[in-house]
Amino acid sequence: AGDEMPVNFTLVPARTYRVRGIVAGVTAGQKPAVELVSKAGDSIRQNEVGPDGQFEVRGVAPGSYMVRASAGTESQPLTARQDISVVADDVEGVRLVPQPSFTLSGHLRIESRASGELTQYTVNLRQAELPEDPGFFMSQDFFGTNAPVDRFGSFEWKSVNRGTYIVQVYGGDGQGSFFLKSVKLGERNIETGFTVSGPATLDLLVSYKGGMIEGAVVDAAAEKDGDNVHPVANATVVAVPEEKYRKLPDRFGTGSTDQHGRFTIRGVAPGSYTLYAWQDLEEGVWRDADFLKSQEANGTAVKVEGGSHQKVELKLSPTGEEWR
């Protein structure tokens, strides 16, 4: 308290660009506005829209962005969004047509359990394409929207906008005790994500018949030097699912080792996984595709069946300083 900390900045000239477009299908009375949101999570720029619907955002650095338009009233909001990339030139001709939001509803069932427990669950709806690290500006999109489940298993999200989403389930006997076995829209399986543009009804099935993986982590370097097997305490063990499920955070099974190097991961959804053990690693970095590619040679493949119980021994995987 009371410290004075000098901070110096050096500004470096950099080339920036413009993003131009039009918001169509709304009137000036609906007060249209445009936001340009960096997907790296480091900037949000807001701009007014002209009487003719035209907009222009200046001073845009190269990068990936989402352009979001809003209009309408509090009781009847209209929204539209579009992804763009600014590379080495201005971006022209962005066209946004705000549409009214809608309601998504659904029903949750629990495999082989009584319906009286359904009120313990919450269903989360989240945009599928979001950075794992939201940077400084964490929008509501990053966290998604929660819907409580009633005693009949019904739930609903209001004010949903057109987009691509994933669904997750929380509650019950706690994360790791169950898994989301299926998500269906009609007869279509949409567990890895789905696109909606209007009202729809989802059917979710939760199961407690997941697999369990337990074992120990040892230090491979100490073993090479001829020492006795050296257990590794405080290591993070992650079961990484096959690639099509890697947009789903709850498909990753995680655990940590005790003082004897032992770990247990429960509630693992049936499927193919690669097991890794790391120390001093940044939280959640195992969902980064580039990091996983750098670790491919260090993993141990396992096949998990419903209700299975497997024991494995893992060697601690080395990681570069850039990931710590």
GROMACS .gro file of C-alpha atoms in nm:
model
  324
    1ALA     CA    1   0.000   0.000   0.000
    2GLY     CA    2   0.128   0.346  -0.087
    3ASP     CA    3   0.396   0.223  -0.328
    4GLU     CA    4   0.474   0.435  -0.635
    5MET     CA    5   0.571   0.221  -0.930
    6PRO     CA    6   0.714   0.392  -1.240
    7VAL     CA    7   0.597   0.236  -1.566
    8ASN     CA    8   0.745   0.341  -1.901
    9PHE     CA    9   0.597   0.270  -2.244
   10THR     CA   10   0.760   0.288  -2.585
   11LEU     CA   11   0.513   0.339  -2.869
   12VAL     CA   12   0.611   0.176  -3.197
   13PRO     CA   13   0.447   0.295  -3.522
   14ALA     CA   14   0.241   0.017  -3.680
   15ARG     CA   15   0.026  -0.010  -3.990
   16THR     CA   16  -0.347  -0.025  -3.917
   17TYR     CA   17  -0.649  -0.076  -4.142
   18ARG     CA   18  -1.020   0.005  -4.177
   19VAL     CA   19  -1.324  -0.218  -4.158
   20ARG     CA   20  -1.623  -0.090  -4.355
   21GLY     CA   21  -1.971  -0.228  -4.404
   22ILE     CA   22  -2.343  -0.182  -4.365
   23VAL     CA   23  -2.609  -0.278  -4.113
   24ALA     CA   24  -2.916  -0.364  -4.320
   25GLY     CA   25  -3.279  -0.428  -4.240
   26VAL     CA   26  -3.313  -0.184  -3.950
   27THR     CA   27  -3.420   0.178  -3.914
   28ALA     CA   28  -3.241   0.466  -3.745
   29GLY     CA   29  -3.509   0.453  -3.475
   30GLN     CA   30  -3.386   0.107  -3.376
   31LYS     CA   31  -3.049   0.263  -3.285
   32PRO     CA   32  -2.809   0.024  -3.460
   33ALA     CA   33  -2.453  -0.001  -3.324
   34VAL     CA   34  -2.144  -0.202  -3.418
   35GLU     CA   35  -1.872  -0.362  -3.206
   36LEU     CA   36  -1.543  -0.501  -3.334
   37VAL     CA   37  -1.416  -0.761  -3.086
   38SER     CA   38  -1.066  -0.908  -3.107
   39LYS     CA   39  -1.062  -1.288  -3.084
   40ALA     CA   40  -0.732  -1.259  -2.897
   41GLY     CA   41  -0.934  -1.093  -2.622
   42ASP     CA   42  -0.727  -0.775  -2.616
   43SER     CA   43  -0.961  -0.512  -2.760
   44ILE     CA   44  -1.320  -0.407  -2.813
   45ARG     CA   45  -1.401  -0.113  -3.039
   46GLN     CA   46  -1.749   0.038  -3.058
   47ASN     CA   47  -1.880   0.248  -3.345
   48GLU     CA   48  -2.200   0.426  -3.430
   49VAL     CA   49  -2.386   0.347  -3.749
   50GLY     CA   50  -2.482   0.623  -3.994
   51PRO     CA   51  -2.842   0.702  -4.097
   52ASP     CA   52  -2.788   0.497  -4.415
   53GLY     CA   53  -2.662   0.197  -4.218
   54GLN     CA   54  -2.298   0.247  -4.315
   55PHE     CA   55  -2.020   0.203  -4.058
   56GLU     CA   56  -1.643   0.234  -4.055
   57VAL     CA   57  -1.396   0.125  -3.787
   58ARG     CA   58  -1.051   0.281  -3.814
   59GLY     CA   59  -0.715   0.196  -3.662
   60VAL     CA   60  -0.763  -0.182  -3.672
   61ALA     CA   61  -0.446  -0.387  -3.623
   62PRO     CA   62  -0.396  -0.716  -3.811
   63GLY     CA   63  -0.572  -1.009  -3.644
   64SER     CA   64  -0.893  -1.210  -3.618
   65TYR     CA   65  -1.209  -1.031  -3.514
   66MET     CA   66  -1.583  -1.068  -3.471
   67VAL     CA   67  -1.803  -0.785  -3.598
   68ARG     CA   68  -2.121  -0.766  -3.393
   69ALA     CA   69  -2.423  -0.548  -3.474
   70SER     CA   70  -2.709  -0.475  -3.233
   71ALA     CA   71  -3.037  -0.291  -3.276
   72GLY     CA   72  -3.398  -0.297  -3.162
   73THR     CA   73  -3.529  -0.247  -2.810
   74GLU     CA   74  -3.465  -0.406  -2.472
   75SER     CA   75  -3.781  -0.615  -2.506
   76GLN     CA   76  -3.705  -0.713  -2.867
   77PRO     CA   77  -3.328  -0.706  -2.930
   78LEU     CA   78  -3.186  -0.769  -3.277
   79THR     CA   79  -2.832  -0.899  -3.328
   80ALA     CA   80  -2.596  -1.020  -3.600
   81ARG     CA   81  -2.231  -1.122  -3.605
   82GLN     CA   82  -1.964  -1.210  -3.858
   83ASP     CA   83  -1.603  -1.328  -3.829
   84ILE     CA   84  -1.338  -1.138  -4.023
   85SER     CA   85  -0.960  -1.145  -4.061
   86VAL     CA   86  -0.753  -0.830  -4.107
   87VAL     CA   87  -0.427  -0.923  -4.279
   88ALA     CA   88  -0.261  -0.659  -4.495
   89ASP     CA   89  -0.546  -0.451  -4.635
   90ASP     CA   90  -0.873  -0.280  -4.547
   91VAL     CA   91  -1.179  -0.503  -4.509
   92GLU     CA   92  -1.469  -0.384  -4.724
   93GLY     CA   93  -1.829  -0.491  -4.778
   94VAL     CA   94  -1.914  -0.641  -4.440
   95ARG     CA   95  -2.293  -0.687  -4.438
   96LEU     CA   96  -2.483  -0.748  -4.116
   97VAL     CA   97  -2.859  -0.810  -4.095
   98PRO     CA   98  -2.968  -0.814  -3.729
   99GLN     CA   99  -3.227  -1.079  -3.647
  100PRO     CA  100  -3.452  -1.128  -3.342
  101SER     CA  101  -3.339  -1.370  -3.074
  102PHE     CA  102  -3.527  -1.693  -3.000
  103THR     CA  103  -3.569  -1.959  -2.732
  104LEU     CA  104  -3.390  -2.293  -2.718
  105SER     CA  105  -3.551  -2.553  -2.493
  106GLY     CA  106  -3.464  -2.908  -2.400
  107HIS     CA  107  -3.509  -3.210  -2.180
  108LEU     CA  108  -3.249  -3.380  -1.961
  109ARG     CA  109  -3.258  -3.750  -1.876
  110ILE     CA  110  -3.032  -3.949  -1.646
  111GLU     CA  111  -2.940  -4.300  -1.745
  112SER     CA  112  -3.069  -4.551  -1.486
  113ARG     CA  113  -3.151  -4.289  -1.220
  114ALA     CA  114  -3.468  -4.146  -1.065
  115SER     CA  115  -3.609  -3.822  -1.209
  116GLY     CA  116  -3.633  -3.663  -0.863
  117GLU     CA  117  -3.264  -3.571  -0.882
  118LEU     CA  118  -3.296  -3.360  -1.196
  119THR     CA  119  -3.315  -3.023  -1.017
  120GLN     CA  120  -2.950  -3.067  -0.913
  121TYR     CA  121  -2.836  -3.005  -1.271
  122THR     CA  122  -2.764  -2.692  -1.473
  123VAL     CA  123  -2.718  -2.692  -1.851
  124ASN     CA  124  -2.473  -2.446  -2.007
  125LEU     CA  125  -2.497  -2.316  -2.366
  126ARG     CA  126  -2.173  -2.165  -2.498
  127GLN     CA  127  -2.044  -2.040  -2.831
  128ALA     CA  128  -1.832  -2.314  -2.992
  129GLU     CA  129  -1.563  -2.090  -3.137
  130LEU     CA  130  -1.414  -1.888  -2.853
  131PRO     CA  131  -1.054  -1.850  -2.736
  132GLU     CA  132  -0.970  -2.051  -2.425
  133ASP     CA  133  -0.789  -1.740  -2.296
  134PRO     CA  134  -1.031  -1.446  -2.324
  135GLY     CA  135  -0.760  -1.190  -2.248
  136PHE     CA  136  -0.866  -0.870  -2.074
  137PHE     CA  137  -1.222  -0.855  -2.207
  138MET     CA  138  -1.427  -1.150  -2.085
  139SER     CA  139  -1.768  -1.118  -2.248
  140GLN     CA  140  -2.081  -1.308  -2.152
  141ASP     CA  141  -2.022  -1.520  -2.465
  142PHE     CA  142  -1.710  -1.665  -2.304
  143PHE     CA  143  -1.899  -1.801  -2.003
  144GLY     CA  144  -2.214  -1.894  -2.192
  145THR     CA  145  -2.566  -1.900  -2.050
  146ASN     CA  146  -2.688  -2.135  -1.776
  147ALA     CA  147  -3.035  -2.287  -1.760
  148PRO     CA  148  -3.161  -2.466  -1.446
  149VAL     CA  149  -3.329  -2.803  -1.491
  150ASP     CA  150  -3.673  -2.846  -1.332
  151ARG     CA  151  -3.804  -3.163  -1.167
  152PHE     CA  152  -3.944  -3.284  -1.499
  153GLY     CA  153  -3.606  -3.249  -1.670
  154SER     CA  154  -3.703  -2.944  -1.875
  155PHE     CA  155  -3.486  -2.636  -1.929
  156GLU     CA  156  -3.468  -2.340  -2.167
  157TRP     CA  157  -3.243  -2.057  -2.275
  158LYS     CA  158  -3.407  -1.730  -2.380
  159SER     CA  159  -3.265  -1.461  -2.609
  160VAL     CA  160  -3.045  -1.702  -2.806
  161ASN     CA  161  -2.888  -1.564  -3.125
  162ARG     CA  162  -2.808  -1.750  -3.442
  163GLY     CA  163  -2.474  -1.926  -3.410
  164THR     CA  164  -2.279  -2.245  -3.343
  165TYR     CA  165  -2.289  -2.377  -2.987
  166ILE     CA  166  -2.179  -2.653  -2.753
  167VAL     CA  167  -2.366  -2.783  -2.447
  168GLN     CA  168  -2.224  -2.876  -2.107
  169VAL     CA  169  -2.390  -3.006  -1.790
  170TYR     CA  170  -2.295  -2.916  -1.430
  171GLY     CA  171  -2.421  -3.027  -1.089
  172GLY     CA  172  -2.540  -3.371  -0.988
  173ASP     CA  173  -2.290  -3.543  -0.762
  174GLY     CA  174  -2.014  -3.312  -0.884
  175GLN     CA  175  -1.797  -3.288  -1.196
  176GLY     CA  176  -1.611  -3.610  -1.263
  177SER     CA  177  -1.891  -3.830  -1.131
  178PHE     CA  178  -2.091  -3.825  -1.456
  179PHE     CA  179  -2.058  -3.739  -1.825
  180LEU     CA  180  -2.286  -3.611  -2.098
  181LYS     CA  181  -2.354  -3.925  -2.298
  182SER     CA  182  -2.553  -3.775  -2.585
  183VAL     CA  183  -2.697  -3.448  -2.716
  184LYS     CA  184  -2.961  -3.475  -2.988
  185LEU     CA  185  -3.158  -3.234  -3.201
  186GLY     CA  186  -3.440  -3.447  -3.333
  187GLU     CA  187  -3.267  -3.764  -3.450
  188ARG     CA  188  -2.935  -3.590  -3.515
  189ASN     CA  189  -2.646  -3.637  -3.271
  190ILE     CA  190  -2.496  -3.292  -3.201
  191GLU     CA  191  -2.268  -3.359  -2.903
  192THR     CA  192  -1.966  -3.203  -3.076
  193GLY     CA  193  -2.152  -2.880  -3.157
  194PHE     CA  194  -2.450  -2.755  -3.357
  195THR     CA  195  -2.570  -2.451  -3.551
  196VAL     CA  196  -2.913  -2.300  -3.485
  197SER     CA  197  -3.098  -2.012  -3.648
  198GLY     CA  198  -3.436  -2.045  -3.476
  199PRO     CA  199  -3.630  -2.215  -3.195
  200ALA     CA  200  -3.536  -2.580  -3.138
  201THR     CA  201  -3.559  -2.855  -2.875
  202LEU     CA  202  -3.261  -3.057  -2.752
  203ASP     CA  203  -3.256  -3.398  -2.583
  204LEU     CA  204  -2.969  -3.461  -2.336
  205LEU     CA  205  -2.871  -3.787  -2.168
  206VAL     CA  206  -2.639  -3.792  -1.864
  207SER     CA  207  -2.468  -4.113  -1.754
  208TYR     CA  208  -2.288  -4.217  -1.436
  209LYS     CA  209  -2.136  -4.519  -1.610
  210GLY     CA  210  -1.810  -4.355  -1.704
  211GLY     CA  211  -1.469  -4.516  -1.687
  212MET     CA  212  -1.204  -4.471  -1.421
  213ILE     CA  213  -0.831  -4.434  -1.484
  214GLU     CA  214  -0.583  -4.457  -1.200
  215GLY     CA  215  -0.212  -4.510  -1.172
  216ALA     CA  216   0.116  -4.343  -1.090
  217VAL     CA  217   0.351  -4.089  -1.247
  218VAL     CA  218   0.726  -4.149  -1.237
  219ASP     CA  219   1.024  -3.936  -1.332
  220ALA     CA  220   1.171  -4.080  -1.653
  221ALA     CA  221   1.492  -3.876  -1.620
  222ALA     CA  222   1.572  -4.027  -1.279
  223GLU     CA  223   1.502  -4.374  -1.416
  224LYS     CA  224   1.749  -4.320  -1.701
  225ASP     CA  225   2.021  -4.227  -1.455
  226GLY     CA  226   1.986  -4.569  -1.293
  227ASP     CA  227   1.803  -4.449  -0.984
  228ASN     CA  228   1.507  -4.625  -0.834
  229VAL     CA  229   1.165  -4.537  -0.976
  230HIS     CA  230   1.098  -4.185  -0.853
  231PRO     CA  231   0.728  -4.095  -0.798
  232VAL     CA  232   0.627  -3.743  -0.900
  233ALA     CA  233   0.404  -3.548  -0.662
  234ASN     CA  234   0.185  -3.251  -0.764
  235ALA     CA  235   0.181  -3.348  -1.131
  236THR     CA  236  -0.122  -3.275  -1.349
  237VAL     CA  237  -0.257  -3.578  -1.535
  238VAL     CA  238  -0.484  -3.516  -1.834
  239ALA     CA  239  -0.683  -3.759  -2.049
  240VAL     CA  240  -0.700  -3.583  -2.387
  241PRO     CA  241  -0.992  -3.703  -2.606
  242GLU     CA  242  -0.974  -3.767  -2.978
  243GLU     CA  243  -0.966  -3.454  -3.191
  244LYS     CA  244  -1.339  -3.422  -3.269
  245TYR     CA  245  -1.417  -3.380  -2.896
  246ARG     CA  246  -1.148  -3.125  -2.814
  247LYS     CA  247  -1.386  -2.828  -2.839
  248LEU     CA  248  -1.571  -2.974  -2.537
  249PRO     CA  249  -1.393  -2.881  -2.211
  250ASP     CA  250  -1.578  -3.146  -2.009
  251ARG     CA  251  -1.444  -3.425  -2.235
  252PHE     CA  252  -1.096  -3.371  -2.092
  253GLY     CA  253  -1.039  -3.584  -1.783
  254THR     CA  254  -0.803  -3.428  -1.529
  255GLY     CA  255  -0.643  -3.534  -1.203
  256SER     CA  256  -0.336  -3.462  -0.992
  257THR     CA  257  -0.086  -3.683  -0.815
  258ASP     CA  258  -0.050  -3.716  -0.437
  259GLN     CA  259   0.277  -3.735  -0.245
  260HIS     CA  260   0.323  -4.093  -0.369
  261GLY     CA  261   0.273  -3.998  -0.735
  262ARG     CA  262  -0.070  -4.166  -0.753
  263PHE     CA  263  -0.372  -4.021  -0.934
  264THR     CA  264  -0.736  -4.108  -1.013
  265ILE     CA  265  -0.962  -3.971  -1.288
  266ARG     CA  266  -1.331  -4.063  -1.262
  267GLY     CA  267  -1.636  -4.021  -1.482
  268VAL     CA  268  -1.445  -4.050  -1.812
  269ALA     CA  269  -1.676  -4.074  -2.114
  270PRO     CA  270  -1.618  -4.390  -2.322
  271GLY     CA  271  -1.379  -4.334  -2.612
  272SER     CA  272  -1.015  -4.308  -2.715
  273TYR     CA  273  -0.779  -4.091  -2.510
  274THR     CA  274  -0.413  -4.000  -2.480
  275LEU     CA  275  -0.278  -3.966  -2.126
  276TYR     CA  276  -0.014  -3.710  -2.031
  277ALA     CA  277   0.151  -3.607  -1.704
  278TRP     CA  278   0.298  -3.257  -1.665
  279GLN     CA  279   0.441  -3.038  -1.391
  280ASP     CA  280   0.434  -2.658  -1.351
  281LEU     CA  281   0.211  -2.618  -1.655
  282GLU     CA  282  -0.020  -2.324  -1.722
  283GLU     CA  283  -0.381  -2.418  -1.641
  284GLY     CA  284  -0.582  -2.534  -1.945
  285VAL     CA  285  -0.294  -2.513  -2.192
  286TRP     CA  286  -0.361  -2.877  -2.282
  287ARG     CA  287  -0.658  -2.756  -2.490
  288ASP     CA  288  -0.420  -2.563  -2.718
  289ALA     CA  289  -0.377  -2.751  -3.048
  290ASP     CA  290  -0.016  -2.635  -3.094
  291PHE     CA  291   0.079  -2.750  -2.745
  292LEU     CA  292  -0.076  -3.093  -2.798
  293LYS     CA  293   0.108  -3.129  -3.129
  294SER     CA  294   0.438  -3.062  -2.950
  295GLN     CA  295   0.354  -3.336  -2.698
  296GLU     CA  296   0.240  -3.615  -2.933
  297ALA     CA  297   0.549  -3.831  -2.869
  298ASN     CA  298   0.499  -3.825  -2.491
  299GLY     CA  299   0.144  -3.959  -2.460
  300THR     CA  300   0.007  -4.299  -2.360
  301ALA     CA  301  -0.299  -4.419  -2.555
  302VAL     CA  302  -0.592  -4.573  -2.367
  303LYS     CA  303  -0.934  -4.699  -2.469
  304VAL     CA  304  -1.208  -4.630  -2.214
  305GLU     CA  305  -1.524  -4.840  -2.197
  306GLY     CA  306  -1.836  -4.765  -1.996
  307GLY     CA  307  -1.777  -4.868  -1.634
  308SER     CA  308  -1.419  -4.976  -1.703
  309HIS     CA  309  -1.133  -4.946  -1.452
  310GLN     CA  310  -0.780  -4.913  -1.585
  311LYS     CA  311  -0.440  -4.882  -1.420
  312VAL     CA  312  -0.148  -4.716  -1.598
  313GLU     CA  313   0.200  -4.592  -1.521
  314LEU     CA  314   0.294  -4.261  -1.682
  315LYS     CA  315   0.627  -4.093  -1.728
  316LEU     CA  316   0.646  -3.719  -1.666
  317SER     CA  317   0.640  -3.534  -1.999
  318PRO     CA  318   0.893  -3.253  -2.057
  319THR     CA  319   0.754  -2.913  -2.159
  320GLY     CA  320   0.916  -2.599  -2.294
  321GLU     CA  321   0.936  -2.280  -2.088
  322GLU     CA  322   0.691  -2.105  -2.324
  323TRP     CA  323   0.409  -2.326  -2.194
  324ARG     CA  324   0.479  -2.286  -1.822
   0.00000   0.00000   0.00000
